[in-house]
Short mmCIF file of C-alpha atoms in Angstrom, two decimals:
data_model
loop_
_atom_site.label_atom_id
_atom_site.label_comp_id
_atom_site.label_asym_id
_atom_site.label_seq_id
_atom_site.Cartn_x
_atom_site.Cartn_y
_atom_site.Cartn_z
CA MET A 14 0.00 0.00 0.00
CA THR A 15 1.93 2.92 -1.29
CA TRP A 16 0.78 6.14 -2.81
CA HIS A 17 2.40 7.43 -5.99
CA ARG A 18 0.05 10.15 -7.12
CA LYS A 19 0.89 13.77 -7.39
CA HIS A 20 -2.69 15.02 -7.58
CA LEU A 21 -6.06 14.04 -6.16
CA LEU A 22 -8.42 14.95 -8.98
CA ASP A 23 -11.16 12.34 -8.75
CA ILE A 24 -12.15 8.99 -7.25
CA GLU A 25 -12.87 7.45 -10.64
CA SER A 26 -9.18 6.92 -11.40
CA LEU A 27 -8.25 5.56 -7.95
CA SER A 28 -7.96 1.84 -7.22
CA ALA A 29 -9.62 0.22 -4.21
CA SER A 30 -6.20 -0.16 -2.58
CA GLU A 31 -5.38 3.52 -3.10
CA ILE A 32 -8.68 4.43 -1.44
CA MET A 33 -7.80 2.14 1.47
CA THR A 34 -4.36 3.75 1.75
CA VAL A 35 -6.03 7.13 2.27
CA LEU A 36 -8.47 5.69 4.82
CA ASP A 37 -5.71 3.87 6.76
CA THR A 38 -3.61 7.03 6.82
CA ALA A 39 -6.64 9.07 7.93
CA ARG A 40 -7.05 6.81 10.95
CA ALA A 41 -3.61 7.86 12.19
CA PHE A 42 -4.43 11.53 11.60
CA LYS A 43 -7.74 11.23 13.42
CA ALA A 44 -5.78 10.14 16.50
CA VAL A 45 -3.67 13.32 16.23
CA GLY A 46 -6.87 15.35 16.70
CA THR A 47 -7.38 13.83 20.16
CA ARG A 48 -3.93 14.78 21.49
CA ALA A 49 -3.13 17.75 23.65
CA ILE A 50 -0.95 19.10 20.82
CA LYS A 51 -2.94 18.63 17.63
CA LYS A 52 -0.25 19.76 15.25
CA VAL A 53 2.41 17.73 13.45
CA PRO A 54 5.30 19.09 11.35
CA ALA A 55 4.66 16.95 8.24
CA LEU A 56 4.15 19.91 5.83
CA ARG A 57 6.45 22.37 7.54
CA GLY A 58 7.85 24.81 5.00
CA LYS A 59 5.27 23.89 2.34
CA THR A 60 2.89 26.47 0.95
CA VAL A 61 -0.69 25.49 0.23
CA VAL A 62 -3.07 27.71 -1.73
CA ASN A 63 -6.79 27.38 -1.14
CA LEU A 64 -8.18 28.51 -4.47
CA PHE A 65 -11.93 28.63 -3.96
CA VAL A 66 -13.38 30.06 -7.13
CA GLU A 67 -16.82 28.81 -6.13
CA PRO A 68 -17.93 29.83 -2.63
CA SER A 69 -17.55 27.22 0.08
CA THR A 70 -17.53 27.43 3.84
CA ARG A 71 -17.25 23.99 5.38
CA THR A 72 -14.91 22.40 2.86
CA ARG A 73 -12.61 25.43 2.90
CA ILE A 74 -12.54 25.57 6.70
CA SER A 75 -11.88 21.86 6.90
CA PHE A 76 -9.00 22.08 4.41
CA GLU A 77 -7.61 25.15 6.11
CA LEU A 78 -7.57 23.52 9.54
CA ALA A 79 -6.07 20.34 8.05
CA GLU A 80 -3.27 22.43 6.51
CA GLN A 81 -2.66 24.26 9.78
CA ARG A 82 -2.48 21.01 11.72
CA LEU A 83 0.16 19.81 9.26
CA SER A 84 2.16 23.04 9.82
CA ALA A 85 1.83 24.28 6.21
CA ASP A 86 1.82 27.96 5.24
CA ILE A 87 -1.54 28.93 3.78
CA ILE A 88 -2.77 31.40 1.19
CA ASN A 89 -6.55 31.79 0.96
CA PHE A 90 -7.91 32.91 -2.32
CA SER A 91 -11.60 33.45 -2.98
CA ALA A 92 -13.29 34.45 -6.19
CA GLU A 93 -15.13 37.47 -4.79
CA ALA A 94 -11.98 39.23 -3.63
CA SER A 95 -9.63 38.21 -6.40
CA SER A 96 -8.33 39.24 -9.77
CA LEU A 97 -10.58 36.62 -11.41
CA LYS A 98 -13.24 39.30 -10.95
CA LYS A 99 -11.02 41.68 -12.87
CA GLY A 100 -10.87 39.42 -15.90
CA GLU A 101 -7.78 37.32 -15.24
CA THR A 102 -8.00 33.79 -16.61
CA LEU A 103 -7.87 30.80 -14.30
CA LYS A 104 -4.61 29.72 -15.90
CA ASP A 105 -2.96 33.08 -15.23
CA THR A 106 -4.23 33.11 -11.66
CA ALA A 107 -2.79 29.66 -11.06
CA ARG A 108 0.53 30.58 -12.73
CA ASN A 109 0.78 33.62 -10.48
CA LEU A 110 0.20 31.48 -7.41
CA GLU A 111 2.84 29.07 -8.59
CA ALA A 112 5.26 31.95 -9.07
CA LEU A 113 4.99 32.36 -5.29
CA ASN A 114 6.36 28.80 -5.06
CA ALA A 115 3.12 27.21 -3.92
CA ASP A 116 3.56 23.47 -3.40
CA MET A 117 -0.10 22.49 -3.43
CA ILE A 118 -3.29 24.03 -4.73
CA VAL A 119 -6.62 23.02 -3.23
CA MET A 120 -9.26 24.05 -5.71
CA ARG A 121 -13.02 24.45 -5.76
CA HIS A 122 -14.55 25.52 -9.08
CA SER A 123 -17.99 25.56 -10.62
CA ALA A 124 -16.69 24.10 -13.88
CA SER A 125 -16.26 20.33 -14.12
CA GLY A 126 -12.67 19.44 -14.99
CA ALA A 127 -11.12 22.73 -13.84
CA PRO A 128 -8.66 21.00 -11.44
CA HIS A 129 -7.66 18.53 -14.18
CA PHE A 130 -6.92 21.52 -16.39
CA LEU A 131 -4.65 23.09 -13.76
CA ALA A 132 -2.90 19.79 -13.08
CA ARG A 133 -1.83 19.61 -16.74
CA PHE A 134 0.50 22.58 -16.56
CA LEU A 135 1.30 23.26 -12.90
CA ARG A 136 4.31 21.89 -11.05
CA ALA A 137 2.31 22.05 -7.82
CA SER A 138 0.06 19.23 -6.61
CA VAL A 139 -3.63 19.87 -7.22
CA VAL A 140 -6.39 18.70 -4.89
CA ASN A 141 -9.93 18.80 -6.21
CA ALA A 142 -12.18 20.27 -3.51
CA GLY A 143 -15.24 20.00 -5.75
CA ASP A 144 -15.55 20.73 -9.48
CA GLY A 145 -19.02 21.55 -10.76
CA ALA A 146 -21.26 18.51 -10.85
CA HIS A 147 -18.30 16.21 -11.55
CA GLU A 148 -16.51 15.04 -8.38
CA HIS A 149 -15.81 15.92 -4.76
CA PRO A 150 -13.20 13.28 -3.90
CA THR A 151 -12.42 14.23 -0.29
CA GLN A 152 -16.15 14.17 0.55
CA ALA A 153 -16.44 10.61 -0.77
CA LEU A 154 -13.30 9.60 1.13
CA LEU A 155 -14.62 11.02 4.40
CA ASP A 156 -18.03 9.42 3.83
CA THR A 157 -16.38 6.06 3.16
CA PHE A 158 -14.13 6.53 6.19
CA THR A 159 -17.22 7.18 8.35
CA VAL A 160 -19.00 4.10 6.99
CA LEU A 161 -15.92 1.95 7.65
CA GLU A 162 -15.51 3.38 11.14
CA LYS A 163 -19.15 2.89 12.13
CA LYS A 164 -19.87 -0.42 10.39
CA GLY A 165 -16.42 -2.01 10.39
CA LYS A 166 -16.64 -2.75 6.67
CA VAL A 167 -17.85 -1.33 3.37
CA ALA A 168 -18.11 -4.44 1.17
CA GLY A 169 -21.61 -5.90 1.05
CA LEU A 170 -23.34 -2.95 2.70
CA ASN A 171 -26.47 -1.44 1.17
CA VAL A 172 -25.96 2.27 0.71
CA THR A 173 -28.84 4.42 -0.46
CA ILE A 174 -28.12 7.89 -1.78
CA LEU A 175 -31.30 9.93 -1.72
CA GLY A 176 -31.91 13.28 -3.34
CA ASP A 177 -30.48 15.39 -6.14
CA ILE A 178 -28.11 12.98 -7.87
CA LEU A 179 -27.94 14.64 -11.28
CA TYR A 180 -26.28 17.82 -10.06
CA SER A 181 -24.33 16.21 -7.23
CA ARG A 182 -20.56 15.80 -7.35
CA VAL A 183 -20.85 14.21 -3.90
CA ALA A 184 -23.07 11.48 -5.34
CA ARG A 185 -20.70 10.77 -8.25
CA SER A 186 -17.62 10.53 -6.05
CA ASN A 187 -19.47 8.43 -3.49
CA ILE A 188 -20.74 6.03 -6.15
CA TRP A 189 -17.19 5.49 -7.40
CA ALA A 190 -15.71 5.00 -3.94
CA LEU A 191 -18.46 2.75 -2.60
CA THR A 192 -18.72 0.50 -5.63
CA LYS A 193 -14.92 0.13 -5.83
CA LEU A 194 -14.97 -1.07 -2.22
CA GLY A 195 -17.81 -3.51 -2.88
CA ALA A 196 -20.87 -1.76 -1.45
CA LYS A 197 -24.26 -2.05 -3.16
CA VAL A 198 -25.41 1.45 -4.05
CA THR A 199 -29.03 2.44 -4.62
CA LEU A 200 -29.96 5.88 -5.93
CA CYS A 201 -33.35 7.43 -5.31
CA GLY A 202 -35.00 10.80 -5.86
CA PRO A 203 -37.29 12.60 -8.30
CA SER A 204 -36.95 11.01 -11.75
CA THR A 205 -35.86 14.33 -13.23
CA LEU A 206 -32.87 14.38 -10.87
CA VAL A 207 -32.00 10.65 -10.93
CA PRO A 208 -31.65 9.59 -14.57
CA ARG A 209 -31.39 5.88 -15.35
CA VAL A 210 -28.01 6.47 -16.97
CA PHE A 211 -26.45 6.22 -13.49
CA GLU A 212 -27.05 2.45 -13.69
CA GLU A 213 -24.01 2.37 -15.95
CA MET A 214 -21.87 3.35 -12.94
CA GLY A 215 -22.83 0.06 -11.31
CA CYS A 216 -25.68 1.15 -9.06
CA ARG A 217 -29.41 0.59 -8.85
CA VAL A 218 -31.91 3.37 -9.58
CA THR A 219 -35.38 3.42 -8.02
CA TYR A 220 -38.04 6.09 -7.60
CA ASP A 221 -39.79 4.30 -4.72
CA VAL A 222 -38.33 5.87 -1.60
CA GLU A 223 -39.84 3.30 0.80
CA GLU A 224 -38.24 0.48 -1.14
CA ALA A 225 -34.95 2.35 -1.43
CA ILE A 226 -34.49 2.77 2.32
CA ARG A 227 -36.04 -0.49 3.61
CA GLU A 228 -32.90 -2.62 3.37
CA ALA A 229 -30.36 0.21 3.58
CA ASP A 230 -27.47 0.08 6.08
CA ILE A 231 -26.53 3.65 5.22
CA ILE A 232 -28.86 6.41 4.03
CA ASN A 233 -26.92 9.30 2.57
CA LEU A 234 -29.14 12.34 2.09
CA LEU A 235 -28.15 14.99 -0.41
CA ARG A 236 -29.13 18.61 -0.39
CA ILE A 237 -31.18 19.95 -3.28
CA GLN A 238 -28.68 22.09 -5.17
CA HIS A 239 -30.84 25.11 -5.91
CA GLU A 240 -27.84 26.90 -7.36
CA ARG A 241 -27.44 24.32 -10.12
CA GLN A 242 -31.15 23.71 -10.87
CA ARG A 243 -33.36 24.81 -13.62
CA LYS A 244 -36.87 25.37 -12.36
CA THR A 245 -38.41 22.70 -14.54
CA MET A 246 -36.36 19.92 -12.94
CA PHE A 247 -37.85 20.23 -9.53
CA PRO A 248 -41.39 19.96 -8.14
CA GLY A 249 -41.09 22.37 -5.20
CA ILE A 250 -39.78 22.26 -1.67
CA GLY A 251 -43.00 21.09 0.00
CA GLU A 252 -43.64 18.38 -2.56
CA TYR A 253 -40.03 17.16 -2.33
CA ALA A 254 -40.18 17.02 1.48
CA SER A 255 -43.36 14.92 1.46
CA LEU A 256 -42.29 12.61 -1.39
CA PHE A 257 -38.59 12.12 -0.67
CA GLY A 258 -37.75 13.76 2.67
CA LEU A 259 -36.60 11.48 5.50
CA SER A 260 -39.43 11.81 8.03
CA LYS A 261 -39.82 10.04 11.36
CA ALA A 262 -42.47 7.79 9.85
CA ARG A 263 -40.12 6.79 7.04
CA LEU A 264 -37.19 6.30 9.42
CA ALA A 265 -39.34 3.87 11.48
CA ARG A 266 -39.55 1.60 8.45
CA THR A 267 -35.76 1.31 8.00
CA LYS A 268 -33.37 -1.18 9.57
CA PRO A 269 -32.92 -0.26 13.26
CA ASP A 270 -29.15 0.14 12.79
CA ALA A 271 -29.30 2.09 9.54
CA LEU A 272 -27.17 5.24 9.79
CA ILE A 273 -28.08 8.67 8.43
CA MET A 274 -25.42 10.68 6.61
CA HIS A 275 -25.50 14.10 5.00
CA PRO A 276 -22.62 16.08 3.48
CA GLY A 277 -24.10 19.35 4.73
CA PRO A 278 -25.28 22.00 4.81
CA ILE A 279 -28.57 20.40 5.84
CA ASN A 280 -31.93 21.93 5.05
CA ARG A 281 -34.02 20.96 8.06
CA GLY A 282 -37.57 20.11 7.07
CA VAL A 283 -36.67 19.53 3.41
CA GLU A 284 -34.52 16.44 2.87
CA ILE A 285 -34.42 15.57 6.56
CA ASP A 286 -36.73 16.05 9.57
CA SER A 287 -35.14 18.31 12.14
CA GLU A 288 -35.35 15.68 14.92
CA ILE A 289 -33.72 13.00 12.80
CA ALA A 290 -30.73 15.22 12.08
CA ASP A 291 -29.99 15.29 15.82
CA CYS A 292 -30.86 11.67 16.66
CA GLY A 293 -28.42 8.94 17.64
CA ARG A 294 -28.47 7.37 14.20
CA SER A 295 -27.27 10.54 12.52
CA VAL A 296 -23.50 10.58 11.97
CA ILE A 297 -23.50 14.00 10.32
CA LEU A 298 -21.13 15.57 12.84
CA ASP A 299 -18.83 12.51 12.78
CA GLN A 300 -18.52 13.21 9.06
CA VAL A 301 -17.25 16.71 9.83
CA THR A 302 -14.64 15.40 12.31
CA ASN A 303 -13.57 12.67 9.90
CA GLY A 304 -13.36 15.18 7.05
CA LEU A 305 -10.52 16.89 8.83
CA ALA A 306 -8.61 13.62 9.32
CA VAL A 307 -9.16 12.54 5.71
CA ARG A 308 -7.99 15.89 4.33
CA MET A 309 -4.87 15.75 6.50
CA ALA A 310 -4.20 12.28 5.12
CA VAL A 311 -4.66 13.40 1.51
CA LEU A 312 -2.35 16.41 1.89
CA PHE A 313 0.21 14.24 3.69
CA LEU A 314 0.17 11.56 0.97
CA LEU A 315 0.40 14.04 -1.93
CA ASN A 316 3.34 15.83 -0.35
CA GLY A 317 5.52 12.80 -0.88
CA GLY A 318 4.04 11.91 -4.24
CA LYS A 319 6.85 10.98 -6.59
CA GLY A 320 4.81 8.93 -8.94
CA PRO A 321 4.26 8.26 -12.61
CA GLN A 322 1.85 11.19 -12.92
CA GLU A 323 4.59 13.60 -12.10
CA ILE A 324 6.80 12.17 -14.79
CA ALA A 325 4.01 12.02 -17.36
CA ILE A 326 2.84 15.58 -16.91
CA MET B 30 20.35 -12.97 -5.69
CA PRO B 31 21.22 -11.07 -2.49
CA GLN B 32 23.73 -12.72 -0.17
CA THR B 33 22.54 -13.03 3.42
CA THR B 34 24.47 -13.71 6.62
CA ILE B 35 22.86 -14.49 9.96
CA ILE B 36 24.44 -12.30 12.62
CA MET B 37 22.13 -13.23 15.52
CA ASN B 38 20.16 -16.45 15.83
CA ALA B 39 17.20 -16.98 18.16
CA GLY B 40 19.40 -17.81 21.14
CA ALA B 41 21.72 -14.86 20.64
CA MET B 42 18.75 -12.52 20.25
CA GLN B 43 17.16 -13.79 23.46
CA ARG B 44 20.46 -13.40 25.38
CA ALA B 45 20.90 -9.86 24.04
CA LEU B 46 17.36 -8.90 25.07
CA THR B 47 17.86 -10.41 28.54
CA ARG B 48 21.09 -8.49 29.03
CA MET B 49 19.52 -5.24 27.80
CA ALA B 50 16.57 -5.76 30.17
CA HIS B 51 18.96 -6.25 33.10
CA GLU B 52 20.86 -3.09 32.15
CA ILE B 53 17.59 -1.17 31.97
CA ALA B 54 16.56 -2.57 35.36
CA GLU B 55 19.94 -1.69 36.82
CA SER B 56 20.17 1.89 35.58
CA ASN B 57 16.60 2.77 36.56
CA GLU B 58 14.83 2.30 39.85
CA SER B 59 11.98 -0.16 40.06
CA GLY B 60 8.62 1.53 40.20
CA ALA B 61 10.21 4.85 39.30
CA ASP B 62 7.71 5.48 36.53
CA VAL B 63 9.63 3.78 33.75
CA VAL B 64 7.76 3.17 30.50
CA LEU B 65 8.86 1.58 27.22
CA ILE B 66 7.72 3.01 23.89
CA GLY B 67 8.44 1.01 20.73
CA ILE B 68 8.98 2.89 17.47
CA GLN B 69 6.76 1.54 14.68
CA ARG B 70 7.22 -0.94 13.27
CA GLY B 71 10.41 -2.78 14.22
CA GLY B 72 10.69 -1.35 17.71
CA VAL B 73 7.26 -2.46 18.89
CA LEU B 74 8.02 -6.14 19.42
CA VAL B 75 11.46 -5.37 20.89
CA ALA B 76 9.77 -3.07 23.42
CA GLN B 77 7.23 -5.75 24.34
CA ARG B 78 9.94 -8.38 24.82
CA LEU B 79 12.07 -6.04 26.93
CA ALA B 80 9.07 -4.94 29.02
CA LYS B 81 8.21 -8.56 29.78
CA ILE B 82 11.72 -9.32 31.09
CA VAL B 83 12.05 -6.03 33.02
CA SER B 84 8.62 -6.67 34.60
CA GLU B 85 9.83 -10.11 35.75
CA ILE B 86 13.01 -8.63 37.26
CA TRP B 87 11.15 -5.86 39.06
CA LYS B 88 8.06 -7.95 39.86
CA ASN B 89 5.83 -5.16 38.66
CA ALA B 90 4.39 -4.45 35.22
CA VAL B 91 6.20 -1.95 33.00
CA PRO B 92 3.75 -0.06 30.75
CA THR B 93 4.43 -0.11 27.01
CA GLY B 94 3.28 2.05 24.12
CA THR B 95 3.85 2.41 20.39
CA LEU B 96 4.89 5.48 18.45
CA ASP B 97 4.65 6.12 14.71
CA VAL B 98 7.12 8.76 13.60
CA GLY B 99 6.00 9.10 9.95
CA MET B 100 4.50 12.56 10.43
CA HIS B 101 7.72 13.84 12.01
CA ARG B 102 10.28 12.55 9.53
CA ASP B 103 12.63 15.06 7.88
CA ASP B 104 12.71 13.24 4.53
CA LEU B 105 8.99 13.37 3.72
CA ALA B 106 9.48 15.38 0.55
CA ALA B 107 12.05 12.91 -0.80
CA HIS B 108 10.00 9.71 -0.79
CA ALA B 109 6.47 8.45 -1.24
CA ALA B 110 4.55 9.01 1.99
CA PRO B 111 5.29 6.26 4.53
CA PRO B 112 2.48 3.96 5.66
CA MET B 113 1.02 4.93 9.04
CA HIS B 114 0.84 2.59 12.00
CA PRO B 115 -0.98 3.15 15.27
CA THR B 116 0.47 5.41 17.94
CA VAL B 117 -0.83 4.10 21.26
CA ILE B 118 0.47 5.73 24.41
CA PRO B 119 -2.08 4.74 27.07
CA PHE B 120 -0.41 6.74 29.85
CA ASP B 121 0.80 10.26 30.56
CA VAL B 122 4.50 10.60 29.66
CA ALA B 123 4.98 13.72 31.80
CA ASP B 124 7.62 13.16 34.50
CA LYS B 125 8.21 9.56 33.40
CA THR B 126 11.43 7.93 32.30
CA VAL B 127 10.63 6.99 28.71
CA ILE B 128 12.78 4.35 27.08
CA LEU B 129 12.42 4.63 23.31
CA VAL B 130 12.96 1.26 21.67
CA ASP B 131 13.89 0.48 18.08
CA ASP B 132 15.16 -2.61 16.32
CA VAL B 133 17.99 -1.02 14.30
CA LEU B 134 19.83 2.25 14.91
CA PHE B 135 21.27 3.62 11.65
CA SER B 136 21.37 7.32 10.66
CA GLY B 137 19.62 8.42 13.86
CA ARG B 138 16.94 10.27 11.91
CA THR B 139 14.14 7.98 13.06
CA THR B 140 15.23 8.57 16.65
CA ARG B 141 15.22 12.33 16.09
CA ALA B 142 11.69 12.12 14.63
CA ALA B 143 10.65 10.00 17.63
CA LEU B 144 12.00 12.61 20.05
CA ASP B 145 9.93 15.26 18.25
CA ALA B 146 6.83 13.08 18.11
CA LEU B 147 7.12 12.23 21.81
CA ASN B 148 7.36 15.92 22.61
CA ASP B 149 3.74 16.33 21.44
CA PHE B 150 2.57 14.03 24.23
CA GLY B 151 4.18 15.85 27.12
CA ARG B 152 7.51 16.42 28.82
CA PRO B 153 9.12 13.23 30.05
CA LYS B 154 11.55 13.50 32.96
CA ARG B 155 14.18 11.61 30.98
CA ILE B 156 14.37 9.80 27.63
CA GLN B 157 16.67 6.85 27.03
CA LEU B 158 17.25 4.85 23.85
CA ALA B 159 17.40 1.06 23.55
CA VAL B 160 18.19 -0.67 20.23
CA LEU B 161 18.65 -4.32 19.38
CA VAL B 162 21.24 -3.59 16.66
CA ASP B 163 23.48 -0.55 16.22
CA ARG B 164 24.79 -0.64 12.66
CA GLY B 165 26.65 2.69 12.72
CA HIS B 166 26.64 5.43 10.02
CA ARG B 167 25.11 8.07 12.28
CA GLU B 168 24.13 11.36 10.64
CA LEU B 169 23.04 13.03 13.88
CA PRO B 170 24.56 13.28 17.37
CA ILE B 171 22.53 10.41 18.78
CA LYS B 172 23.80 7.50 20.86
CA ALA B 173 21.92 4.53 22.32
CA ASP B 174 21.92 3.90 26.09
CA PHE B 175 21.25 0.16 25.68
CA VAL B 176 22.54 -1.83 22.72
CA GLY B 177 21.92 -5.52 21.94
CA LYS B 178 24.74 -5.83 19.42
CA ASN B 179 27.06 -3.47 17.60
CA VAL B 180 27.36 -4.53 13.97
CA PRO B 181 29.77 -2.76 11.62
CA THR B 182 28.09 -2.53 8.22
CA SER B 183 28.62 -0.96 4.83
CA LEU B 184 26.03 1.38 3.39
CA SER B 185 25.12 -1.10 0.66
CA GLU B 186 24.07 -3.69 3.23
CA LYS B 187 20.62 -4.09 4.79
CA VAL B 188 20.02 -5.23 8.36
CA ILE B 189 16.82 -7.23 8.75
CA VAL B 190 15.39 -8.17 12.15
CA ARG B 191 12.84 -11.00 12.21
CA PHE B 192 10.57 -11.94 15.10
CA ARG B 193 8.91 -15.27 15.79
CA GLU B 194 5.60 -13.42 16.25
CA GLU B 195 5.67 -12.37 12.59
CA ASP B 196 8.19 -14.62 10.84
CA GLU B 197 9.17 -18.19 11.47
CA THR B 198 11.96 -17.46 13.89
CA ASP B 199 13.89 -14.83 15.81
CA GLU B 200 16.97 -13.73 13.88
CA VAL B 201 18.97 -10.81 12.62
CA VAL B 202 20.48 -11.04 9.14
CA ILE B 203 22.61 -8.83 6.92
CA GLU B 204 21.69 -8.74 3.27
CA LYS B 205 24.31 -7.75 0.69
CA THR B 206 22.98 -6.49 -2.62
#
């Protein structure tokens, strides 16, 4: 189990053993978070740029804290307050950041493939922190880490992802990670947002929410991505909540040990009942804690990456 | 085909560990808050073996822990990231005599990383170093307090320590490539 990648751009291109390497490494970094001194010198002297061209709060904060705990120097760059607003191209922005000798660039962008584009010409390592509706690899890694931690395994589990799949990078990355590790993935939501074409990724598609959650070990709820929707795709908040929201009545018809996950931010009363979000079966806050450990692991692994990608690019 | 020479067989390894344990027992006072911490991975089993013998000599249990130094290495940028193993220190190291244990002492860089890593857990009263094999070629001013065997080596050689818990037998071999 060694890691030879220079970038983390997606889950699709990772092998099951590479995913496990990240999760095993994350376990060690989670333990660091429980110590009196929560900082280790692994990235001392390295400069990490957080290039968040699309707004983000929780992912950016999680990455930033992960970088601080690894002793890296940090530059935060957001679209609102940057030269991208003044007409600079993404490529020029990235080149400028590299001219400051940045070692890693953590990037969030509304365009799918933007991090892959940067990775083609930058010397620095690129970490995809979410690109459009394409992938959000660290979210899938932290979700998988949480499943493994809570259930002791991933293979053979029934995982239901419920909600807006079409516009969700979280769903895509999760489907790749879970199926590579042998879980059985079921997708459910309004038919306009869960096209059958997802069956080609190796999962099951159903529009019957009761059936989708009945045998589930994990129910991963996704937020309706209003910012990416066209109005015609979506029935309305109230209708969605009654047809697909996880209510107490629906939860009562699931397996008693089924766990509730959500990548956040949650919309109480829409995809999830407020009480359920705070109940013992919800692992939503564990996901946040684990996100920090997983991001530390990813940054740690990429720092030493001397692999074929570096030679090829 | 690499050429291998056995430099310690099972009996020699056991005698070396027994002698080291007696030296540890002699230079520290029984019950004086002595703990053994094995450096992952090779030092962990050495620490457990030593702790067992020291506990028998002192007639009281010596606590042991494990320490992974991967996050504190100074060569992280030069290699692929090292695999992580558990760090388990189920006691407070403050004001204790910590004996760091490793299987092979070479450049001293692992020991330096271990000293840094240990620092994050508190301020021990004293830190000592016990190694089964000292193969020389130090790159830092580090010296072991307890040594099982001094083995002069060349840089092209590899020292491999095997334990019966993981391999078939206890032995230390030198591999020439």
